[in-house]
């Protein structure tokens, strides 16, 4: 869904290509497609219909993403564009593409591990609970610790590498 | 000055409003911590939790407005109802420090306990609402469940850390627990709204999650070395619209802008 579809109608293929260039407003190194936010693009008369899914219920970027998607498609001459927000199935970080993950890492954000195992995990509370070990996106060391369960945006937590002493962000698996 | 809107008493609308109002009022209380939490990480955590709750509440209020069919949007439902039309538990409208309300300073012990109690309740409700006969409500639950699970983990960690911490932190947690506990019973009081929801497949009666809630909460309280307070005959009544003396003040703060500048937007 996140890559270009050669078999699609030219207008749809063009739309997906345009959407690959629309950055996430909070993490501009990845596109809305790479994050798995764009769920569907269909032909609607002269224009297009796009289905987006919100990441977190309260993510303030949702409305901005919607307007940047519309603006990019209209600018490419593919308008008029209607957008629907669809909550189910709920967005999961498992939908972030492999390319998106490597871009996150290169940007200094540790990408999320698989969310599915997390869903069925039995909750354990302090002192047995420890956040999973992560590899530092800068030096690769696994000697890292969580500084803050919540970070600069709803989707991230803050970590520190004990080897290179650099702080880094982690895209939380949900 | 913008006049109040009237909301239908239809059970399915009230069921969704109860969920929405608990998210909304708890978010408002958590927002009061912004810039005042004991450490920066928790300042960020409390406001992040509030942000998730506001998002959940927005989706639920929008849906309640659609079910009602009178053209009320999320903002009108959030800001233009009268006190008796808010259906949140009394627990979430209590100040961040019920005993020290007049000082305006929040009590972190009470805050983490209430967050843990509510995150556990929300998580159990969302799990069941995944199977709601109302597809939109099930969709909202699917997203909110992931968030509530993270909130429960975070607040539960704090309950154990502080309850099983120093003599001072343990004493303050036990005091906060004594303040909170009488308001917990209201969560599980079923009424006609719950019965209707169960019969139509809209969602569980809240009383049906009591056993699971008790098991999860008492398990964590025990791990924290805290004593579960005895049940009392006191019943708060916020979820049927009869609120505490704190409700008028929090609504005044929330509603002021929309009342003074009707329809104002960012």
Short mmCIF file of C-alpha atoms in Angstrom, two decimals:
data_model
loop_
_atom_site.label_atom_id
_atom_site.label_comp_id
_atom_site.label_asym_id
_atom_site.label_seq_id
_atom_site.Cartn_x
_atom_site.Cartn_y
_atom_site.Cartn_z
CA UNK A 1 0.00 0.00 0.00
CA UNK A 2 2.89 2.32 0.72
CA UNK A 3 4.83 1.79 -2.48
CA UNK A 4 3.95 2.86 -5.98
CA UNK A 5 1.60 0.51 -7.80
CA UNK A 6 2.60 0.15 -11.46
CA UNK A 7 -0.66 -1.60 -12.35
CA UNK A 8 -2.79 1.27 -11.07
CA UNK A 9 -4.53 3.83 -13.20
CA UNK A 10 -1.94 6.50 -14.10
CA UNK A 11 -3.71 9.10 -11.98
CA UNK A 12 -3.57 6.86 -8.91
CA UNK A 13 0.06 5.98 -9.48
CA UNK A 14 0.78 9.68 -9.82
CA UNK A 15 -1.15 10.38 -6.61
CA UNK A 16 0.86 7.81 -4.65
CA UNK A 17 4.07 9.28 -6.05
CA UNK A 18 2.98 12.75 -4.88
CA UNK A 19 2.00 11.45 -1.43
CA UNK A 20 5.47 9.89 -1.05
CA UNK A 21 6.78 13.45 -0.97
CA UNK A 22 4.37 14.79 1.68
CA UNK A 23 6.37 14.93 4.93
CA UNK A 24 5.04 14.26 8.38
CA UNK A 25 4.90 17.70 10.03
CA UNK A 26 6.54 16.53 13.28
CA UNK A 27 9.10 14.13 11.79
CA UNK A 28 9.68 15.68 8.35
CA UNK A 29 12.29 13.09 7.38
CA UNK A 30 9.55 10.51 6.73
CA UNK A 31 6.55 10.82 4.42
CA UNK A 32 2.95 10.25 5.42
CA UNK A 33 3.02 7.11 3.24
CA UNK A 34 6.09 5.71 4.97
CA UNK A 35 4.33 6.21 8.32
CA UNK A 36 1.34 4.20 7.09
CA UNK A 37 -1.06 7.11 7.56
CA UNK A 38 -2.38 7.01 3.96
CA UNK A 39 -4.65 3.98 3.77
CA UNK A 40 -6.40 4.32 0.42
CA UNK A 41 -6.49 6.47 -2.66
CA UNK A 42 -9.38 6.03 -5.07
CA UNK A 43 -10.65 7.83 -8.15
CA UNK A 44 -13.63 10.04 -7.44
CA UNK A 45 -15.03 11.61 -10.59
CA UNK A 46 -12.56 14.22 -11.83
CA UNK A 47 -10.57 14.04 -8.62
CA UNK A 48 -9.47 11.74 -5.84
CA UNK A 49 -10.67 10.39 -2.53
CA UNK A 50 -8.02 9.79 0.12
CA UNK A 51 -8.47 7.79 3.32
CA UNK A 52 -6.13 8.77 6.15
CA UNK A 53 -5.87 7.24 9.60
CA UNK A 54 -4.91 9.21 12.73
CA UNK A 55 -1.89 7.99 14.70
CA UNK A 56 -2.85 8.98 18.26
CA UNK A 57 -6.34 10.17 19.24
CA UNK A 58 -5.00 13.54 20.29
CA UNK A 59 -2.26 14.00 17.71
CA UNK A 60 -2.34 17.71 16.86
CA UNK A 61 -0.69 17.01 13.50
CA UNK A 62 -3.72 15.13 12.13
CA UNK A 63 -5.43 18.22 10.72
CA UNK A 64 -2.19 19.58 9.29
CA UNK A 65 -1.49 16.25 7.58
CA UNK A 66 -4.96 16.34 6.06
CA UNK A 67 -4.46 19.81 4.63
CA UNK A 68 -0.93 19.09 3.35
CA UNK A 69 -2.17 15.96 1.57
CA UNK A 70 -4.91 17.94 -0.14
CA UNK A 71 -2.56 20.81 -1.02
CA UNK A 72 0.08 18.49 -2.54
CA UNK A 73 -2.43 16.59 -4.69
CA UNK A 74 -4.16 19.75 -5.87
CA UNK A 75 -0.81 21.36 -6.69
CA UNK A 76 -0.02 18.30 -8.85
CA UNK A 77 -3.23 18.91 -10.78
CA UNK A 78 -4.99 15.87 -9.33
CA UNK A 79 -7.78 17.75 -7.54
CA UNK A 80 -10.44 18.13 -6.39
CA UNK A 81 -9.53 15.96 -3.39
CA UNK A 82 -11.79 14.74 -0.62
CA UNK A 83 -10.32 13.25 2.56
CA UNK A 84 -11.89 10.86 5.05
CA UNK A 85 -10.39 10.03 8.45
CA UNK A 86 -10.80 6.38 9.31
CA UNK A 87 -9.99 5.04 12.79
CA UNK A 88 -10.50 1.32 12.21
CA UNK A 89 -8.39 -0.69 11.87
CA UNK A 90 -6.41 1.33 14.39
CA UNK A 91 -3.06 2.63 13.18
CA UNK A 92 -0.10 0.65 14.41
CA UNK A 93 3.60 1.39 14.19
CA UNK A 94 3.87 -1.97 12.37
CA UNK A 95 2.63 -0.07 9.31
CA UNK A 96 5.76 2.08 9.20
CA UNK A 97 7.66 0.88 6.12
CA UNK A 98 11.19 -0.51 6.17
CA UNK A 99 12.38 2.60 4.38
CA UNK A 100 10.57 4.76 6.93
CA UNK A 101 12.32 2.91 9.74
CA UNK A 102 15.76 3.37 8.29
CA UNK A 103 15.05 7.06 7.72
CA UNK A 104 13.93 7.42 11.35
CA UNK A 105 17.13 5.76 12.55
CA UNK A 106 19.29 7.97 10.34
CA UNK A 107 17.42 11.01 11.72
CA UNK A 108 18.31 9.94 15.30
CA UNK A 109 14.99 8.38 16.29
CA UNK A 110 15.07 4.73 17.35
CA UNK A 111 12.32 3.05 15.29
CA UNK A 112 9.61 1.01 17.02
CA UNK A 113 9.92 -2.72 17.52
CA UNK A 114 6.98 -4.96 16.61
CA UNK A 115 3.76 -3.83 18.32
CA UNK A 116 1.87 -7.10 18.03
CA UNK A 117 3.74 -8.89 20.81
CA UNK A 118 3.23 -5.83 22.99
CA UNK A 119 -0.55 -6.08 22.67
CA UNK A 120 -0.86 -9.41 24.43
CA UNK A 121 1.91 -8.70 26.92
CA UNK A 122 1.01 -9.08 30.58
CA UNK A 123 1.40 -5.74 32.32
CA UNK A 124 4.13 -5.74 34.91
CA UNK A 125 4.66 -2.79 37.16
CA UNK A 126 7.72 -1.45 38.92
CA UNK A 127 10.11 -2.72 40.08
CA UNK A 128 9.94 -5.67 37.68
CA UNK A 129 8.91 -3.49 34.77
CA UNK A 130 11.80 -2.25 32.70
CA UNK A 131 11.54 -0.60 29.34
CA UNK A 132 12.88 -2.80 26.52
CA UNK A 133 16.52 -2.27 25.58
CA UNK A 134 17.01 -0.29 22.39
CA UNK A 135 19.96 0.19 20.11
CA UNK A 136 21.28 3.74 20.04
CA UNK A 137 20.50 5.17 16.57
CA UNK A 138 23.79 7.09 16.65
CA UNK A 139 26.45 4.61 17.80
CA UNK A 140 24.51 1.32 17.77
CA UNK A 141 25.24 0.45 21.40
CA UNK A 142 22.54 -1.49 23.28
CA UNK A 143 23.63 0.13 26.54
CA UNK A 144 20.75 2.60 26.62
CA UNK A 145 18.20 3.72 29.20
CA UNK A 146 14.83 5.38 29.12
CA UNK A 147 14.78 8.90 30.51
CA UNK A 148 11.12 9.72 29.98
CA UNK A 149 8.14 7.58 29.00
CA UNK A 150 6.70 10.51 27.08
CA UNK A 151 8.53 12.82 24.72
CA UNK A 152 8.25 15.82 22.45
CA UNK A 153 5.24 14.36 20.60
CA UNK A 154 2.54 11.84 21.52
CA UNK A 155 4.30 9.10 19.56
CA UNK A 156 7.77 9.29 21.12
CA UNK A 157 9.70 8.55 24.34
CA UNK A 158 13.09 9.92 25.38
CA UNK A 159 16.16 7.72 25.84
CA UNK A 160 19.87 8.14 26.53
CA UNK A 161 22.82 6.12 25.29
CA UNK A 162 25.26 5.30 28.07
CA UNK A 163 28.01 4.52 25.56
CA UNK A 164 28.08 7.70 23.47
CA UNK A 165 26.20 9.76 26.10
CA UNK A 166 23.83 11.17 23.49
CA UNK A 167 20.09 11.47 24.16
CA UNK A 168 17.77 10.13 21.47
CA UNK A 169 14.09 9.71 20.82
CA UNK A 170 12.20 6.46 20.37
CA UNK A 171 9.09 5.99 18.26
CA UNK A 172 6.92 3.97 20.68
CA UNK A 173 5.44 0.73 19.34
CA UNK A 174 1.63 0.76 19.51
CA UNK B 1 -23.08 35.49 26.24
CA UNK B 2 -23.76 32.15 24.58
CA UNK B 3 -26.76 30.28 25.99
CA UNK B 4 -26.59 26.60 26.99
CA UNK B 5 -27.61 23.78 24.68
CA UNK B 6 -30.07 21.11 25.74
CA UNK B 7 -29.06 17.49 25.26
CA UNK B 8 -31.33 14.52 24.69
CA UNK B 9 -31.82 11.97 27.48
CA UNK B 10 -31.63 9.11 24.98
CA UNK B 11 -29.71 6.26 26.68
CA UNK B 12 -27.26 5.52 23.85
CA UNK B 13 -26.27 9.19 23.67
CA UNK B 14 -25.81 9.31 27.44
CA UNK B 15 -23.69 6.16 27.32
CA UNK B 16 -21.29 7.76 24.82
CA UNK B 17 -21.35 11.10 26.68
CA UNK B 18 -20.31 9.33 29.89
CA UNK B 19 -17.22 7.99 28.18
CA UNK B 20 -16.52 11.36 26.55
CA UNK B 21 -17.02 13.41 29.73
CA UNK B 22 -14.72 11.22 31.81
CA UNK B 23 -11.96 11.70 29.22
CA UNK B 24 -12.68 15.43 28.98
CA UNK B 25 -12.75 16.30 32.68
CA UNK B 26 -9.74 14.17 33.57
CA UNK B 27 -7.84 15.83 30.71
CA UNK B 28 -8.80 19.26 32.07
CA UNK B 29 -7.49 18.35 35.53
CA UNK B 30 -4.26 16.93 34.12
CA UNK B 31 -3.80 20.09 32.06
CA UNK B 32 -3.61 22.04 35.33
CA UNK B 33 -0.30 20.28 36.00
CA UNK B 34 1.30 21.85 32.93
CA UNK B 35 4.40 23.67 34.19
CA UNK B 36 3.82 22.52 37.79
CA UNK B 37 4.69 18.82 37.94
CA UNK B 38 7.41 17.69 40.39
CA UNK B 39 9.85 16.82 37.59
CA UNK B 40 9.99 17.74 33.91
CA UNK B 41 9.45 14.16 32.69
CA UNK B 42 6.18 13.95 34.58
CA UNK B 43 5.09 17.38 33.43
CA UNK B 44 5.45 16.03 29.89
CA UNK B 45 3.80 12.73 30.81
CA UNK B 46 0.72 14.27 32.47
CA UNK B 47 0.08 16.64 29.59
CA UNK B 48 0.68 13.89 27.02
CA UNK B 49 -1.91 11.74 28.78
CA UNK B 50 -4.23 14.75 28.80
CA UNK B 51 -3.66 15.17 25.05
CA UNK B 52 -4.65 11.56 24.37
CA UNK B 53 -7.74 11.99 26.56
CA UNK B 54 -8.77 15.19 24.78
CA UNK B 55 -8.42 13.37 21.45
CA UNK B 56 -10.55 10.47 22.67
CA UNK B 57 -13.10 12.88 24.07
CA UNK B 58 -13.29 14.83 20.79
CA UNK B 59 -14.02 11.65 18.83
CA UNK B 60 -16.62 10.53 21.37
CA UNK B 61 -18.34 13.92 21.57
CA UNK B 62 -18.50 14.15 17.79
CA UNK B 63 -20.04 10.70 17.69
CA UNK B 64 -22.51 11.50 20.49
CA UNK B 65 -23.58 14.57 18.53
CA UNK B 66 -24.15 12.45 15.43
CA UNK B 67 -26.16 9.86 17.37
CA UNK B 68 -28.23 12.64 18.87
CA UNK B 69 -28.94 14.12 15.45
CA UNK B 70 -29.58 17.68 16.64
CA UNK B 71 -26.54 19.17 14.94
CA UNK B 72 -24.41 19.56 18.07
CA UNK B 73 -20.70 19.38 17.35
CA UNK B 74 -17.83 18.47 19.67
CA UNK B 75 -17.24 22.07 20.77
CA UNK B 76 -20.87 22.73 21.59
CA UNK B 77 -21.08 19.53 23.60
CA UNK B 78 -17.80 20.23 25.39
CA UNK B 79 -18.43 23.87 26.22
CA UNK B 80 -22.12 24.70 26.12
CA UNK B 81 -23.84 22.16 28.34
CA UNK B 82 -25.10 22.94 31.82
CA UNK B 83 -23.53 21.20 34.80
CA UNK B 84 -26.27 18.59 35.16
CA UNK B 85 -25.79 17.48 31.56
CA UNK B 86 -22.18 16.41 32.16
CA UNK B 87 -22.05 12.71 32.94
CA UNK B 88 -18.52 12.17 34.24
CA UNK B 89 -17.72 10.37 37.46
CA UNK B 90 -17.30 12.71 40.42
CA UNK B 91 -13.80 11.23 40.80
CA UNK B 92 -12.43 12.97 37.70
CA UNK B 93 -13.76 16.43 38.59
CA UNK B 94 -12.11 16.40 42.04
CA UNK B 95 -9.21 18.86 42.23
CA UNK B 96 -5.70 17.45 41.83
CA UNK B 97 -5.41 17.78 45.58
CA UNK B 98 -8.87 17.23 47.10
CA UNK B 99 -7.71 18.17 50.60
CA UNK B 100 -5.70 21.17 49.60
CA UNK B 101 -8.07 22.50 46.94
CA UNK B 102 -7.86 26.02 48.32
CA UNK B 103 -4.10 26.24 47.94
CA UNK B 104 -4.38 25.37 44.25
CA UNK B 105 -1.37 23.06 44.54
CA UNK B 106 -1.77 19.59 43.09
CA UNK B 107 -1.04 16.41 45.02
CA UNK B 108 1.08 14.11 42.85
CA UNK B 109 0.14 11.05 44.93
CA UNK B 110 -3.57 11.61 44.34
CA UNK B 111 -2.91 12.37 40.68
CA UNK B 112 -1.06 9.13 39.93
CA UNK B 113 -3.59 7.06 41.88
CA UNK B 114 -6.53 8.62 40.06
CA UNK B 115 -4.75 8.22 36.71
CA UNK B 116 -4.14 4.57 37.48
CA UNK B 117 -7.75 3.99 38.57
CA UNK B 118 -9.11 5.68 35.45
CA UNK B 119 -6.63 4.15 32.98
CA UNK B 120 -7.55 0.71 34.29
CA UNK B 121 -11.26 1.48 33.94
CA UNK B 122 -10.83 2.90 30.44
CA UNK B 123 -8.69 -0.04 29.33
CA UNK B 124 -11.30 -2.57 30.50
CA UNK B 125 -14.13 -0.61 28.86
CA UNK B 126 -12.27 -0.15 25.55
CA UNK B 127 -11.46 -3.87 25.43
CA UNK B 128 -15.16 -4.68 25.61
CA UNK B 129 -16.18 -1.83 23.33
CA UNK B 130 -14.10 -3.37 20.51
CA UNK B 131 -17.15 -5.60 20.09
CA UNK B 132 -19.69 -2.76 20.17
CA UNK B 133 -22.65 -3.00 17.79
CA UNK B 134 -21.81 0.63 16.97
CA UNK B 135 -18.93 0.47 14.45
CA UNK B 136 -17.73 4.02 15.13
CA UNK B 137 -17.62 3.45 18.89
CA UNK B 138 -15.67 0.22 18.29
CA UNK B 139 -13.24 2.13 16.07
CA UNK B 140 -12.69 4.82 18.72
CA UNK B 141 -12.15 2.07 21.31
CA UNK B 142 -9.57 0.31 19.12
CA UNK B 143 -7.38 3.38 19.05
CA UNK B 144 -8.01 4.47 22.65
CA UNK B 145 -7.19 1.01 24.01
CA UNK B 146 -3.56 1.30 22.89
CA UNK B 147 -3.30 4.68 24.60
CA UNK B 148 -4.99 3.62 27.85
CA UNK B 149 -2.69 0.64 28.13
CA UNK B 150 0.33 2.94 28.04
CA UNK B 151 -1.29 5.30 30.58
CA UNK B 152 -2.00 2.38 32.88
CA UNK B 153 1.56 1.14 32.64
CA UNK B 154 2.99 4.56 33.41
CA UNK B 155 0.68 5.46 36.29
CA UNK B 156 0.90 1.93 37.72
CA UNK B 157 4.69 2.20 37.78
CA UNK B 158 4.35 5.38 39.84
CA UNK B 159 1.88 3.79 42.27
CA UNK B 160 4.40 1.03 43.00
CA UNK B 161 7.39 3.35 43.01
CA UNK B 162 5.85 5.77 45.50
CA UNK B 163 3.86 3.25 47.56
CA UNK B 164 6.94 1.06 47.91
CA UNK B 165 9.29 4.04 48.23
CA UNK B 166 10.21 5.99 51.33
CA UNK B 167 8.21 6.14 54.55
CA UNK B 168 7.09 9.65 53.51
CA UNK B 169 6.02 8.67 49.97
CA UNK B 170 4.21 5.59 51.28
CA UNK B 171 2.34 7.63 53.91
CA UNK B 172 1.28 10.21 51.32
CA UNK B 173 0.11 7.52 48.90
CA UNK B 174 -1.93 5.83 51.62
CA UNK B 175 -3.54 9.19 52.49
CA UNK B 176 -4.33 9.92 48.86
CA UNK B 177 -5.79 6.44 48.46
CA UNK B 178 -8.07 7.07 51.44
CA UNK B 179 -9.28 10.27 49.76
CA UNK B 180 -9.87 8.58 46.42
CA UNK B 181 -11.41 5.29 47.45
CA UNK B 182 -14.93 6.47 48.40
CA UNK B 183 -15.35 7.81 44.84
CA UNK B 184 -14.41 4.53 43.17
CA UNK B 185 -17.68 2.75 43.97
CA UNK B 186 -19.61 5.02 41.61
CA UNK B 187 -17.77 3.55 38.61
CA UNK B 188 -19.63 0.28 38.92
CA UNK B 189 -23.15 1.46 39.72
CA UNK B 190 -25.34 0.25 36.86
CA UNK B 191 -28.41 2.16 35.78
CA UNK B 192 -30.88 2.29 32.86
CA UNK B 193 -28.17 3.66 30.56
CA UNK B 194 -25.98 0.62 31.24
CA UNK B 195 -28.87 -1.82 30.86
CA UNK B 196 -29.82 -0.30 27.53
CA UNK B 197 -26.22 -0.47 26.30
CA UNK B 198 -25.93 -4.10 27.24
CA UNK B 199 -29.25 -5.06 25.64
CA UNK B 200 -28.46 -3.31 22.36
CA UNK B 201 -24.87 -4.54 22.21
CA UNK B 202 -23.62 -0.94 22.39
CA UNK B 203 -21.27 -1.72 25.23
CA UNK B 204 -20.83 -3.32 28.65
CA UNK B 205 -22.59 -2.28 31.81
CA UNK B 206 -19.83 -0.54 33.74
CA UNK B 207 -20.61 -2.74 36.72
CA UNK B 208 -19.54 -5.75 34.67
CA UNK B 209 -15.90 -4.64 34.67
CA UNK B 210 -15.80 -4.32 38.46
CA UNK B 211 -14.24 -7.73 39.16
CA UNK B 212 -11.46 -7.23 36.61
CA UNK B 213 -10.82 -3.67 37.81
CA UNK B 214 -10.59 -4.77 41.43
CA UNK B 215 -8.22 -7.60 40.55
CA UNK B 216 -5.85 -5.36 38.57
CA UNK B 217 -5.97 -2.43 40.99
CA UNK B 218 -5.67 -4.37 44.23
CA UNK B 219 -2.82 -6.39 42.69
CA UNK B 220 -0.86 -3.21 42.05
CA UNK B 221 -1.78 -1.67 45.42
CA UNK B 222 -0.50 -4.80 47.13
CA UNK B 223 2.72 -4.71 45.12
CA UNK B 224 3.02 -1.10 46.27
CA UNK B 225 2.58 -2.12 49.91
CA UNK B 226 -0.58 -0.06 50.17
CA UNK B 227 -3.59 -1.15 52.14
CA UNK B 228 -6.87 -1.28 50.21
CA UNK B 229 -9.31 0.95 52.11
CA UNK B 230 -12.57 -0.47 53.38
CA UNK B 231 -15.68 0.08 51.26
CA UNK B 232 -18.09 2.71 52.56
CA UNK B 233 -21.78 3.42 51.98
CA UNK B 234 -20.96 6.78 50.34
CA UNK B 235 -21.92 7.01 46.67
CA UNK B 236 -20.99 9.91 44.45
CA UNK B 237 -23.41 10.62 41.59
CA UNK B 238 -21.52 12.50 38.88
CA UNK B 239 -22.37 10.02 36.14
CA UNK B 240 -26.05 10.77 36.50
CA UNK B 241 -25.33 14.51 36.43
CA UNK B 242 -25.34 15.34 40.14
CA UNK B 243 -21.87 16.71 40.75
CA UNK B 244 -19.65 17.86 43.59
CA UNK B 245 -19.05 21.47 44.61
CA UNK B 246 -15.93 21.46 42.40
CA UNK B 247 -17.79 21.02 39.11
CA UNK B 248 -19.05 24.59 38.74
CA UNK B 249 -15.53 25.99 39.07
CA UNK B 250 -13.91 23.68 36.57
CA UNK B 251 -16.74 24.27 34.07
CA UNK B 252 -16.43 28.04 34.53
CA UNK B 253 -12.77 27.81 33.58
CA UNK B 254 -13.41 25.47 30.65
CA UNK B 255 -16.41 27.28 29.26
CA UNK B 256 -15.47 30.93 29.71
CA UNK B 257 -14.08 31.54 26.22
CA UNK B 258 -16.89 29.82 24.31
CA UNK B 259 -19.51 31.57 26.41
CA UNK B 260 -17.90 35.00 26.06
CA UNK B 261 -16.95 34.63 22.39
CA UNK B 262 -19.57 32.29 20.87
CA UNK B 263 -18.19 30.07 18.12
CA UNK B 264 -14.63 31.29 18.63
CA UNK B 265 -12.04 29.06 16.98
CA UNK B 266 -8.25 28.89 16.99
#
